[in-house]
mmCIF file with all atom_site columns, C-alpha atoms in Angstrom:
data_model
loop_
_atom_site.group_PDB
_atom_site.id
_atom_site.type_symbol
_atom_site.label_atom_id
_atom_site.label_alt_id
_atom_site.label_comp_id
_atom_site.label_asym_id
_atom_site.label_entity_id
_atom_site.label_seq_id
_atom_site.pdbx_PDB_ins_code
_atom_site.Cartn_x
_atom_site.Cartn_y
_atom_site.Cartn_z
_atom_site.occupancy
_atom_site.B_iso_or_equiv
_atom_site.pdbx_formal_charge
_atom_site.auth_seq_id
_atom_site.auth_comp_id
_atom_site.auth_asym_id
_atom_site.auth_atom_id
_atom_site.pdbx_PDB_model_num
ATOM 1   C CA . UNK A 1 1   ? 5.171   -10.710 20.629  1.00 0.00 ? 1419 UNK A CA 1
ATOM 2   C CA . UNK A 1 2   ? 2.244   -11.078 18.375  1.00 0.00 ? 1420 UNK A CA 1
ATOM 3   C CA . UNK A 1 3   ? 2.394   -8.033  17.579  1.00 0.00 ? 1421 UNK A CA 1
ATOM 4   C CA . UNK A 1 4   ? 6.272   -7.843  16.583  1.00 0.00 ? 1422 UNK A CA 1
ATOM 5   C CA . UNK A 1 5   ? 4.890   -10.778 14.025  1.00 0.00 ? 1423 UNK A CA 1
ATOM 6   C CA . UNK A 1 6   ? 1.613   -9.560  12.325  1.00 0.00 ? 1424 UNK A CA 1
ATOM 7   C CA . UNK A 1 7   ? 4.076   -6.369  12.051  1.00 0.00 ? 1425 UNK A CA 1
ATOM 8   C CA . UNK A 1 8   ? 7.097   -7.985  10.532  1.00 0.00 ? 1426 UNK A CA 1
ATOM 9   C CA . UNK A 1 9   ? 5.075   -10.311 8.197   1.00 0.00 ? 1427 UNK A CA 1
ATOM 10  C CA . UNK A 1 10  ? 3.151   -7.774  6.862   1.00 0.00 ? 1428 UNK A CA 1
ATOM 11  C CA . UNK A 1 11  ? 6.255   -6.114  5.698   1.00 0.00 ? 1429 UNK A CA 1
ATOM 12  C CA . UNK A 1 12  ? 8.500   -9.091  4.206   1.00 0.00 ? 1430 UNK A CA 1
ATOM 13  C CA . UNK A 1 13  ? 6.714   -12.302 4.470   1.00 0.00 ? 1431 UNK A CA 1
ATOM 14  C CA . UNK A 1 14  ? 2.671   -11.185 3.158   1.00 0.00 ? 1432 UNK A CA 1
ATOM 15  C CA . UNK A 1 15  ? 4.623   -8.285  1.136   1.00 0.00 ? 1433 UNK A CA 1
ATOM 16  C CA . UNK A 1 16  ? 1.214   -6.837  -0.700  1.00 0.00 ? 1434 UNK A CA 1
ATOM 17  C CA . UNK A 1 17  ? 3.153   -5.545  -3.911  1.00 0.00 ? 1435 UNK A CA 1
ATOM 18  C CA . UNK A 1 18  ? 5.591   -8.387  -3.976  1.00 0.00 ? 1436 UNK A CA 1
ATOM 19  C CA . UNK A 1 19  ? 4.354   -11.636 -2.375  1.00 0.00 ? 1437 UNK A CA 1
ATOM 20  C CA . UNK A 1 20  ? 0.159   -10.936 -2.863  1.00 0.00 ? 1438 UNK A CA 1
ATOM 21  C CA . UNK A 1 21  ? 0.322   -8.403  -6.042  1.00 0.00 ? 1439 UNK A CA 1
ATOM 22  C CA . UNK A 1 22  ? -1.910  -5.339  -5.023  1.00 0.00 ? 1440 UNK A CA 1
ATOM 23  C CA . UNK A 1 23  ? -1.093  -2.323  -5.493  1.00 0.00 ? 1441 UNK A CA 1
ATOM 24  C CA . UNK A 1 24  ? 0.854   -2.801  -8.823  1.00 0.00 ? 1442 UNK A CA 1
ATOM 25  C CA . UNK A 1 25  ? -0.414  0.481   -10.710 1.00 0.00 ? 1443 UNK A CA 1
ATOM 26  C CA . UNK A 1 26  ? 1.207   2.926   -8.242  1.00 0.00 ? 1444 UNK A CA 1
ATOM 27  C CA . UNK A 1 27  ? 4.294   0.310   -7.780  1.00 0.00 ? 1445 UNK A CA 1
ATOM 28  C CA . UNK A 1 28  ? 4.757   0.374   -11.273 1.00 0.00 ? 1446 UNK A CA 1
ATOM 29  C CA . UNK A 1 29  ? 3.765   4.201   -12.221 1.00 0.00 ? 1447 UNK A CA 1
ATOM 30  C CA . UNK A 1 30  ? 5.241   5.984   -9.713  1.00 0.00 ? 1448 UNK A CA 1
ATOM 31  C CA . UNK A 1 31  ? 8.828   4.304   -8.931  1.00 0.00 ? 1449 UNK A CA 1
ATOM 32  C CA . UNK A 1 32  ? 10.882  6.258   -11.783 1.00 0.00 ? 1450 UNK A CA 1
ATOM 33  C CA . UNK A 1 33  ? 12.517  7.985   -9.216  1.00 0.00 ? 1451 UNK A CA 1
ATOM 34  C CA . UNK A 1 34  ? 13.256  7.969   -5.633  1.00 0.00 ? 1452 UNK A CA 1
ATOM 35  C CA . UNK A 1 35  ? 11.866  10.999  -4.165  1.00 0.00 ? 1453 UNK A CA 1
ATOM 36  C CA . UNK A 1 36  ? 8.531   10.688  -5.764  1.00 0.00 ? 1454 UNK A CA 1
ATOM 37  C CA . UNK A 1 37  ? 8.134   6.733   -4.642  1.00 0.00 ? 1455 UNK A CA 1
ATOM 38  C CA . UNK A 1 38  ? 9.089   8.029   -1.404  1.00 0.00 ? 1456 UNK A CA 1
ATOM 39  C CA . UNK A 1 39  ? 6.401   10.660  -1.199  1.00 0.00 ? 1457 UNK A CA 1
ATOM 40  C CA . UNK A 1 40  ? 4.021   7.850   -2.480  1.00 0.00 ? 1458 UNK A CA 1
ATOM 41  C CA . UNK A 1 41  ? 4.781   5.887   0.592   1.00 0.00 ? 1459 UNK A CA 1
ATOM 42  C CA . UNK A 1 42  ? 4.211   8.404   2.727   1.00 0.00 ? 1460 UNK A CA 1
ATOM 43  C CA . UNK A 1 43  ? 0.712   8.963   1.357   1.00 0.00 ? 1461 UNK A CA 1
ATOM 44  C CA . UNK A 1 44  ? -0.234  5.394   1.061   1.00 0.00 ? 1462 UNK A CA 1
ATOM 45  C CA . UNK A 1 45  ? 1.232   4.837   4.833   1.00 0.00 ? 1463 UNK A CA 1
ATOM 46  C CA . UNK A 1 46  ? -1.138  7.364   6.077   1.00 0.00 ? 1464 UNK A CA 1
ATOM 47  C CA . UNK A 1 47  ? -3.901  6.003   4.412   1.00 0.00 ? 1465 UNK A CA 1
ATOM 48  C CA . UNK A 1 48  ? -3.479  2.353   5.090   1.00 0.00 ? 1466 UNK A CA 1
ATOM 49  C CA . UNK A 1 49  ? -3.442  3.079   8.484   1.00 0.00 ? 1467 UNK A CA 1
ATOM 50  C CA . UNK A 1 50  ? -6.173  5.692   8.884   1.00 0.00 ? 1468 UNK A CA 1
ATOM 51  C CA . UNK A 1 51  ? -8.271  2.663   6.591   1.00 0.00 ? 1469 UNK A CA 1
ATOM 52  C CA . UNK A 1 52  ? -6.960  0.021   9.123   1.00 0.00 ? 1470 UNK A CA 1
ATOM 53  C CA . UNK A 1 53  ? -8.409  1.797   12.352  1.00 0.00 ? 1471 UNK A CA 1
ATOM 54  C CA . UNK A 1 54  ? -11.497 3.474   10.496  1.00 0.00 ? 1472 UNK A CA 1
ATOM 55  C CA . UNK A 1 55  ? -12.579 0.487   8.463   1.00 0.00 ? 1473 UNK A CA 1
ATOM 56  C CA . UNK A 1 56  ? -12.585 -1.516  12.103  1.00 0.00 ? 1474 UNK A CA 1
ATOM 57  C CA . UNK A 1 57  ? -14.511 0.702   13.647  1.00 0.00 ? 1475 UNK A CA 1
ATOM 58  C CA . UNK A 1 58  ? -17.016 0.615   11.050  1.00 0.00 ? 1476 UNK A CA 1
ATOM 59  C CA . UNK A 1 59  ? -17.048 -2.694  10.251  1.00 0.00 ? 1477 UNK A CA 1
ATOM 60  C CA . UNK A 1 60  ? -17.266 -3.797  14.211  1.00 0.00 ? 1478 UNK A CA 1
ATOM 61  C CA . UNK A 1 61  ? -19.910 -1.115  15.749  1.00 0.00 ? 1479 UNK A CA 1
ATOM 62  C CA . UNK A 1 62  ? -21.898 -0.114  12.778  1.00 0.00 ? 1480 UNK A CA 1
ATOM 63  C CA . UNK A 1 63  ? -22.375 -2.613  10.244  1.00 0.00 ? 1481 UNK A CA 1
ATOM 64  C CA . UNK A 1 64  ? -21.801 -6.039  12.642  1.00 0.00 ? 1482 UNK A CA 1
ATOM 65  C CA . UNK A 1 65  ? -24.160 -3.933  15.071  1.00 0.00 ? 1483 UNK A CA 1
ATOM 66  C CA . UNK A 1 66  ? -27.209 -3.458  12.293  1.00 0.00 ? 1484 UNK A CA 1
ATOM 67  C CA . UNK A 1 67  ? -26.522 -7.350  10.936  1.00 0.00 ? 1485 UNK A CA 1
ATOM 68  C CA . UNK A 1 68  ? -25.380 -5.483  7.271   1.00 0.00 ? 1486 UNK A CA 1
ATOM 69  C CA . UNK A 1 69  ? -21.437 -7.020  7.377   1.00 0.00 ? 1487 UNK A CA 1
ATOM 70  C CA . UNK A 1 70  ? -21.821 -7.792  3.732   1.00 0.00 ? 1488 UNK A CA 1
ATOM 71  C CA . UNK A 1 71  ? -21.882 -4.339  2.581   1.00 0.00 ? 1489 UNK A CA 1
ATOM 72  C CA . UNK A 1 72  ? -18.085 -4.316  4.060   1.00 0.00 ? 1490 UNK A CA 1
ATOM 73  C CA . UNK A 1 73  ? -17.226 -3.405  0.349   1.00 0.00 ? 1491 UNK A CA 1
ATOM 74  C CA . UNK A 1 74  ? -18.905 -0.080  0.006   1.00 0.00 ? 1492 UNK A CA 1
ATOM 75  C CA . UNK A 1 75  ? -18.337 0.979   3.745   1.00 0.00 ? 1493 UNK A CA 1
ATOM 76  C CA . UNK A 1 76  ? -14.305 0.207   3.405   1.00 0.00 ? 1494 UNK A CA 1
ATOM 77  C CA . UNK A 1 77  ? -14.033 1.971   -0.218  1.00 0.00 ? 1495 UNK A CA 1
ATOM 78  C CA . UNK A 1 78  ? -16.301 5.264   0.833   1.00 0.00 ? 1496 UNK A CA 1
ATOM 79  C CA . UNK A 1 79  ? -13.876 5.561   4.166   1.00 0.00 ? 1497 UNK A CA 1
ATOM 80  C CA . UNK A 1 80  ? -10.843 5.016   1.694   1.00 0.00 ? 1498 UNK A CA 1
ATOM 81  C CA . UNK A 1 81  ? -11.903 7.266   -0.845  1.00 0.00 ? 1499 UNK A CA 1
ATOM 82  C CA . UNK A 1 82  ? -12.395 9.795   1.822   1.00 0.00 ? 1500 UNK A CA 1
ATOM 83  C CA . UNK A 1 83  ? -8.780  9.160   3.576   1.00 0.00 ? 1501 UNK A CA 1
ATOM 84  C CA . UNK A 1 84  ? -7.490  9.750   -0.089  1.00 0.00 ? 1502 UNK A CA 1
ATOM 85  C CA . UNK A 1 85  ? -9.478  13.460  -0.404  1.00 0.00 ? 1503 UNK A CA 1
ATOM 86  C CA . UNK A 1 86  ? -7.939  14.534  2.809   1.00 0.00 ? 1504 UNK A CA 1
ATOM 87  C CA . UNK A 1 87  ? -4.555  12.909  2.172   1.00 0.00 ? 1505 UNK A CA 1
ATOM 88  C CA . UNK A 1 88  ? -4.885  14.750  -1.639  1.00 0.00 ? 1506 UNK A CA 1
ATOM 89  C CA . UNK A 1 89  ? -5.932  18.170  -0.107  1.00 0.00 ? 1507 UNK A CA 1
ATOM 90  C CA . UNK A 1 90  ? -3.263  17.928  2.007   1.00 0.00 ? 1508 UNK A CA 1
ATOM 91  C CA . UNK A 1 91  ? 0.299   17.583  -0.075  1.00 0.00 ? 1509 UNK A CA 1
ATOM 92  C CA . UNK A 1 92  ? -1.423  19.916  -2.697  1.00 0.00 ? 1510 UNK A CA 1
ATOM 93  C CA . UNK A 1 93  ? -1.578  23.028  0.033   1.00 0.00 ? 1511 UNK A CA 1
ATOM 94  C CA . UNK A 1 94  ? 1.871   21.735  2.052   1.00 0.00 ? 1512 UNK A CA 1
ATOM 95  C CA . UNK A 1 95  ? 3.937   20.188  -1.170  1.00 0.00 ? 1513 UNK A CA 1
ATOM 96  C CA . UNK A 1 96  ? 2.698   21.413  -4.236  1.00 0.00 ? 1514 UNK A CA 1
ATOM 97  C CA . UNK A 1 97  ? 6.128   20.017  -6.538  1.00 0.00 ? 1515 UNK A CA 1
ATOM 98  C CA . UNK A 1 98  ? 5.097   16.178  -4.649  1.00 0.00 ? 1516 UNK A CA 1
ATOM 99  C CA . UNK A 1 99  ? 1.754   16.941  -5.790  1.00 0.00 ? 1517 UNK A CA 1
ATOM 100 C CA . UNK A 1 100 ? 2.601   17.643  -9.410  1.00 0.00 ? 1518 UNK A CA 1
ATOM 101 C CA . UNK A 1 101 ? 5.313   14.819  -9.110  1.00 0.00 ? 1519 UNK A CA 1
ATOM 102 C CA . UNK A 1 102 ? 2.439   12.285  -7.596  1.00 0.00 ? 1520 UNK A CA 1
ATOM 103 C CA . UNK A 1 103 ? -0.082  13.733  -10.401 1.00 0.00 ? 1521 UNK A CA 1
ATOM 104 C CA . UNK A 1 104 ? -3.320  10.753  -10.981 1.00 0.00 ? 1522 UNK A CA 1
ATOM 105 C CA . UNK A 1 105 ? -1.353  8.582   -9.303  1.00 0.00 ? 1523 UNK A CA 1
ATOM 106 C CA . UNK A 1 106 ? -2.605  10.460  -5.758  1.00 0.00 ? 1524 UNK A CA 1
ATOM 107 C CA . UNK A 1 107 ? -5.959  9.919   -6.742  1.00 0.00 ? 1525 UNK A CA 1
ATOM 108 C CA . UNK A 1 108 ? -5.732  6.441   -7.728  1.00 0.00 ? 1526 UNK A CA 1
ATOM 109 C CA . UNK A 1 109 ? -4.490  5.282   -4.073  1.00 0.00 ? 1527 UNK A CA 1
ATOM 110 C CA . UNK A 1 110 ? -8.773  5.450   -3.461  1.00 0.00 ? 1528 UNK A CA 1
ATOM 111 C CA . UNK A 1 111 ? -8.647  2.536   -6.105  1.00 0.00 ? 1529 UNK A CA 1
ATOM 112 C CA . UNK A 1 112 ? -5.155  1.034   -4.681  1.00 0.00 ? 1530 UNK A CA 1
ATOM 113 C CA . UNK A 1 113 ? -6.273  -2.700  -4.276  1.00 0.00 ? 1531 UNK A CA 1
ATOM 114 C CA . UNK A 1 114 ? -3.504  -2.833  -1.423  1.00 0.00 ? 1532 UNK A CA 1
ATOM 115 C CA . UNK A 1 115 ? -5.056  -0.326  0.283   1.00 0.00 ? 1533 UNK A CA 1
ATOM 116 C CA . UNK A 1 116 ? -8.684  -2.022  0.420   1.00 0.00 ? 1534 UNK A CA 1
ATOM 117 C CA . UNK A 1 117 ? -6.877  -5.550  0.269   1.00 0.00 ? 1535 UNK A CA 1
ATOM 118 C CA . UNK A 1 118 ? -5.114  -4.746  3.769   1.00 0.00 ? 1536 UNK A CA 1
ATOM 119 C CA . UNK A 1 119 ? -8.430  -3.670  5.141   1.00 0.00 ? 1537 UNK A CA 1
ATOM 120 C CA . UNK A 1 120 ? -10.659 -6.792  3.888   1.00 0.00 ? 1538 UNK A CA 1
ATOM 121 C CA . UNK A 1 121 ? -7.434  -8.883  5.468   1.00 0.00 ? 1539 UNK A CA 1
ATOM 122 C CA . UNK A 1 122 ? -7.671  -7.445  8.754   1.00 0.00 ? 1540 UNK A CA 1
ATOM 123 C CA . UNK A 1 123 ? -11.143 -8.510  8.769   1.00 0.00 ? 1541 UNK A CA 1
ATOM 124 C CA . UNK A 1 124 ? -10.913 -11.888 8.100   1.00 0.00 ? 1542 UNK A CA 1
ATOM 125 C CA . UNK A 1 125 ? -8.095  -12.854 9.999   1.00 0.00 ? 1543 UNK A CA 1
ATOM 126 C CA . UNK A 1 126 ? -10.392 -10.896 12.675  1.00 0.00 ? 1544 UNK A CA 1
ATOM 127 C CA . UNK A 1 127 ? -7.734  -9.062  13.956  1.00 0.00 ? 1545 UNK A CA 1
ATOM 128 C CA . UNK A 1 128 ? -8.614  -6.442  16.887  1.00 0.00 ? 1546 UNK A CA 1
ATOM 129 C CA . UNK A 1 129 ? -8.127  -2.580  16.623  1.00 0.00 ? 1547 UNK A CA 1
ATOM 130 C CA . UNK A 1 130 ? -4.618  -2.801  17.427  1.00 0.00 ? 1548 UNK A CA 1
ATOM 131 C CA . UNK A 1 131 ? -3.679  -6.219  15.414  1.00 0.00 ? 1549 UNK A CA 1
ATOM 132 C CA . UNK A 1 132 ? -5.554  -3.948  12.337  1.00 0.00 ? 1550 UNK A CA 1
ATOM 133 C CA . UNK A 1 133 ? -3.676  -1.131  12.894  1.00 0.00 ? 1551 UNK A CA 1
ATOM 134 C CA . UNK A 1 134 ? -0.464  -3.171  13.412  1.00 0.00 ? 1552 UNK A CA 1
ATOM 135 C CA . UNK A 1 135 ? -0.872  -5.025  10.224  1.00 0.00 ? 1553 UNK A CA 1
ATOM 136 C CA . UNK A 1 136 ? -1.969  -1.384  8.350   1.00 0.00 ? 1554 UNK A CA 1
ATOM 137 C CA . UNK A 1 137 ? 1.378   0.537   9.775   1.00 0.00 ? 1555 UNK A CA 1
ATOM 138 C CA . UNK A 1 138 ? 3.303   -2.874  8.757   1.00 0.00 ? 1556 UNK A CA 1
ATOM 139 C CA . UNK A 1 139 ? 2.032   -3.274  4.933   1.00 0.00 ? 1557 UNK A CA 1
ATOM 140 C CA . UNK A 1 140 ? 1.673   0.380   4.054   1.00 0.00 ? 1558 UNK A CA 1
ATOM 141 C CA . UNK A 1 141 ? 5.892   0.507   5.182   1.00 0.00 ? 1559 UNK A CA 1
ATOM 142 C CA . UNK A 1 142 ? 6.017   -3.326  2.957   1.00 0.00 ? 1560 UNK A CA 1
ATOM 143 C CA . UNK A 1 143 ? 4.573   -1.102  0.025   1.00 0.00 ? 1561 UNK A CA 1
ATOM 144 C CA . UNK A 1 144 ? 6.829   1.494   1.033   1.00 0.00 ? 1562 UNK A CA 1
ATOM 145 C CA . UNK A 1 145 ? 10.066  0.026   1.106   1.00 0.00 ? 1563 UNK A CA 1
ATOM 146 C CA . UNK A 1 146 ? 9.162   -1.942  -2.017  1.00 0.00 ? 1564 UNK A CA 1
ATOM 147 C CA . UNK A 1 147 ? 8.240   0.948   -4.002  1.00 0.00 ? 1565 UNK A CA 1
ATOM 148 C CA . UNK A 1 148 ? 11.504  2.850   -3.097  1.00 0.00 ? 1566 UNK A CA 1
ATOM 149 C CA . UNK A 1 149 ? 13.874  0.069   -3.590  1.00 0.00 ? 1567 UNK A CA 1
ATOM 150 C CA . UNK A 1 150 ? 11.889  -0.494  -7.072  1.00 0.00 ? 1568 UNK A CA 1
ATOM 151 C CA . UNK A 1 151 ? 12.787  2.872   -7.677  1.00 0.00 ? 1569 UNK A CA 1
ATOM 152 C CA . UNK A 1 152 ? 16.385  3.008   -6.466  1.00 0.00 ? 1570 UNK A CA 1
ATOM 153 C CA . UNK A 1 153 ? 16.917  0.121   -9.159  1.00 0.00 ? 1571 UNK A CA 1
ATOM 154 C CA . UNK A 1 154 ? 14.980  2.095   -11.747 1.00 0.00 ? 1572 UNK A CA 1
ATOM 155 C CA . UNK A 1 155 ? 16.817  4.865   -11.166 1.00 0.00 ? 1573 UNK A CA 1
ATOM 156 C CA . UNK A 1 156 ? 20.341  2.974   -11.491 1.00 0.00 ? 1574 UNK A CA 1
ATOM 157 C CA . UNK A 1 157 ? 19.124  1.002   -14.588 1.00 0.00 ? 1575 UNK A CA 1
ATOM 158 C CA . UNK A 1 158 ? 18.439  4.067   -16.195 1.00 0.00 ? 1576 UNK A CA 1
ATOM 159 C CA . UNK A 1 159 ? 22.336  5.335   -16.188 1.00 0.00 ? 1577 UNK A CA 1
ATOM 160 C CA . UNK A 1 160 ? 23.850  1.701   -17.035 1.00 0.00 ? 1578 UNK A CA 1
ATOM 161 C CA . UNK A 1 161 ? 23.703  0.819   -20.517 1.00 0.00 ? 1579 UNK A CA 1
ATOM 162 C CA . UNK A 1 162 ? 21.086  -2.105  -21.384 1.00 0.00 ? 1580 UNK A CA 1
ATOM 163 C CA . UNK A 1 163 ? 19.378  -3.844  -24.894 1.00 0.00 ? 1581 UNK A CA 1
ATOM 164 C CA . UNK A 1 164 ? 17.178  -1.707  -26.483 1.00 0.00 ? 1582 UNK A CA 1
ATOM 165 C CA . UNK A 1 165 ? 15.069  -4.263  -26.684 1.00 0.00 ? 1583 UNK A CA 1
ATOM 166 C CA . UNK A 1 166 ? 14.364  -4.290  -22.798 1.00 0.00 ? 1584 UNK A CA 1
ATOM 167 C CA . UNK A 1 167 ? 14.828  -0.658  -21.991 1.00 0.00 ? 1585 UNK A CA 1
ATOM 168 C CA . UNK A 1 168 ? 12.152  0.690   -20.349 1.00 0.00 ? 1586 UNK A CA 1
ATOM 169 C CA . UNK A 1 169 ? 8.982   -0.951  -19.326 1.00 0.00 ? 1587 UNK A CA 1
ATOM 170 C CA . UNK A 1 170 ? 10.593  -4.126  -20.075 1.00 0.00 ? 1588 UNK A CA 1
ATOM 171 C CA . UNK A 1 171 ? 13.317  -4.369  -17.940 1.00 0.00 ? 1589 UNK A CA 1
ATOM 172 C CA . UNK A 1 172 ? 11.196  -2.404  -15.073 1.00 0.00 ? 1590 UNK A CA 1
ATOM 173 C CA . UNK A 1 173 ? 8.902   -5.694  -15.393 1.00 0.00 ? 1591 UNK A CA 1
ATOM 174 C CA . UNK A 1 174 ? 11.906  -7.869  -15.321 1.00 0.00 ? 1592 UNK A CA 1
ATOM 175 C CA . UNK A 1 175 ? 13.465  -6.125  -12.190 1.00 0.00 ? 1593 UNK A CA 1
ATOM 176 C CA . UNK A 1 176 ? 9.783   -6.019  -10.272 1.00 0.00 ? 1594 UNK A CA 1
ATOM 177 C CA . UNK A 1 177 ? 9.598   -9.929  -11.071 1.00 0.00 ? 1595 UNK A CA 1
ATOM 178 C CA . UNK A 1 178 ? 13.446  -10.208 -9.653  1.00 0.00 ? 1596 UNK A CA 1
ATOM 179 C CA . UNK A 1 179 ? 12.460  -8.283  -6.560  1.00 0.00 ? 1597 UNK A CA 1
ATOM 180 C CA . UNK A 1 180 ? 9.092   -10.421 -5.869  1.00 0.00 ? 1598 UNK A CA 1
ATOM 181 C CA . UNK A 1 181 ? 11.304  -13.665 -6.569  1.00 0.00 ? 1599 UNK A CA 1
ATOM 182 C CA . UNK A 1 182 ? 13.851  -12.478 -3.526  1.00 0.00 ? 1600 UNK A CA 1
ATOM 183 C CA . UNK A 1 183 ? 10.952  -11.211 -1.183  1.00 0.00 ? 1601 UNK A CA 1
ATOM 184 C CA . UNK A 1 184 ? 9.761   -15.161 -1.569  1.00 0.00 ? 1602 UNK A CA 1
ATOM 185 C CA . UNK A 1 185 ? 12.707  -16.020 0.768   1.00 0.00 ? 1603 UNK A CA 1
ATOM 186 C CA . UNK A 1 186 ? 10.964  -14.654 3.725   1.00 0.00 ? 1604 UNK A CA 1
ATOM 187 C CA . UNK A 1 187 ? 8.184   -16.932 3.262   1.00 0.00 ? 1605 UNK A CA 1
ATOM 188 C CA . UNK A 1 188 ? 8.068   -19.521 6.195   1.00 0.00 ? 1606 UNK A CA 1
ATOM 189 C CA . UNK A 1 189 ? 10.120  -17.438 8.326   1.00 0.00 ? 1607 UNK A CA 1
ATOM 190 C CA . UNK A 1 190 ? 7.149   -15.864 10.482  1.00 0.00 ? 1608 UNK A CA 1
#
C-alpha cells in the first residue's frame, strides 16, 4: 500500500513540473509537439529511474560507508550525467529523427533539476531501494504525462485562432500556469 502512495503522489500530488517546478526548461522547450514530448518522457523516465536506484546505492554503501554523505551533490550529478551519455548514445544509433527532434534538449536532461531533485528527495525522505525507485518510476511518468498533455494543448492552440499579443510563448506560459493551477487539486488527496 505504501507503495501504491509514494507512486501515485509522485505523479499528481508532488507533480515535479507542476506542483514543485523542476524541470521547466525541457517542459517548456520541448512540448511543441506531441511526439517529441513523448520521446522526452521516455528519456527522462529511463533516467530518473536508473538515477533513483544508482544514486541509492551510492549514496547508502559508498559515501554513508566512508562518512563523505555531503558530497551527495557531485556523486548524484556524475551518475546523472552518465545515465544521460548512455541514454544520448542510445536514441542517436536506434532513433536518429527523435534525436534531431530532441536536439540540446537531450543533453540538458544531465542538468534537468527534476531529475537530481527526485534523487536528493528520495534521500531525505530516506526512502529504501524500492520506495526510491518507486518514487523515480512515479515522477519521471508525473513529468511525462505533464509534458505530453502540455504539448497536446500546444499543439491545439496552435490551429485555433488567438491575440497576437499572446501567441506563442505567452500563451504557452499562460496554459503551463493553467495546468499547474488544476494539478493543485490533488493536493491533500494522498
Amino acid at each position: 500500500m505504501n507503495l501504491l502512495v509514494i507512486f501515485f503522489a509522485a505523479i499528481f500530488v508532488n507533480n515535479f513540473v507542476l506542483s514543485k517546478f523542476l524541470g521547466i526548461c525541457p517542459f517548456l522547450g520541448v512540448s511543441k509537439k506531441v511526439e517529441t514530448a513523448a520521446g522526452m518522457s521516455l528519456a527522462v523516465t529511463f533516467v530518473m529511474a536508473m538515477a533513483s536506484a544508482a544514486t541509492y546505492l551510492v549514496y547508502n554503501f559508498i559515501l554513508v560507508k566512508f562518512n563523505i554523505p555531503y558530497l551527495y551533490n557531485i556523486a548524484f550529478i556524475l551518475i546523472i550525467a552518465s545515465l544521460v551519455q548512455f541514454i544520448e548514445m542510445f536514441i542517436k544509433k536506434s532513433s536518429p529523427t527523435l534525436y534531431q527532434a530532441l536536439g540540446v534538449y537531450l543533453p540538458l536532461i544531465t542538468t534537468n533539476c527534476a531529475v537530481l531533485g527526485v534523487t536528493v528527495s528520495n534521500m531525505q525522505d530516506n526512502y529504501n531501494f524500492i520506495e526510491s525507485i518507486v518514487n523515480g518510476v512515479g515522477a519521471a511518468l508525473g513529468f511525462g504525462l505533464a509534458i505530453i498533455l502540455f504539448a497536446g494543448i500546444r499543439e491545439r492552440i496552435e490551429r485555433n485562432n488567438i491575440l497576437s499579443a499572446v501567441k506563442g510563448f505567452p500563451i504557452a506560459l499562460i496554459s503551463a500556469g493553467l495546468m499547474s493551477i488544476a494539478f493543485l487539486g490533488f493536493s491533500g488527496l494522498l
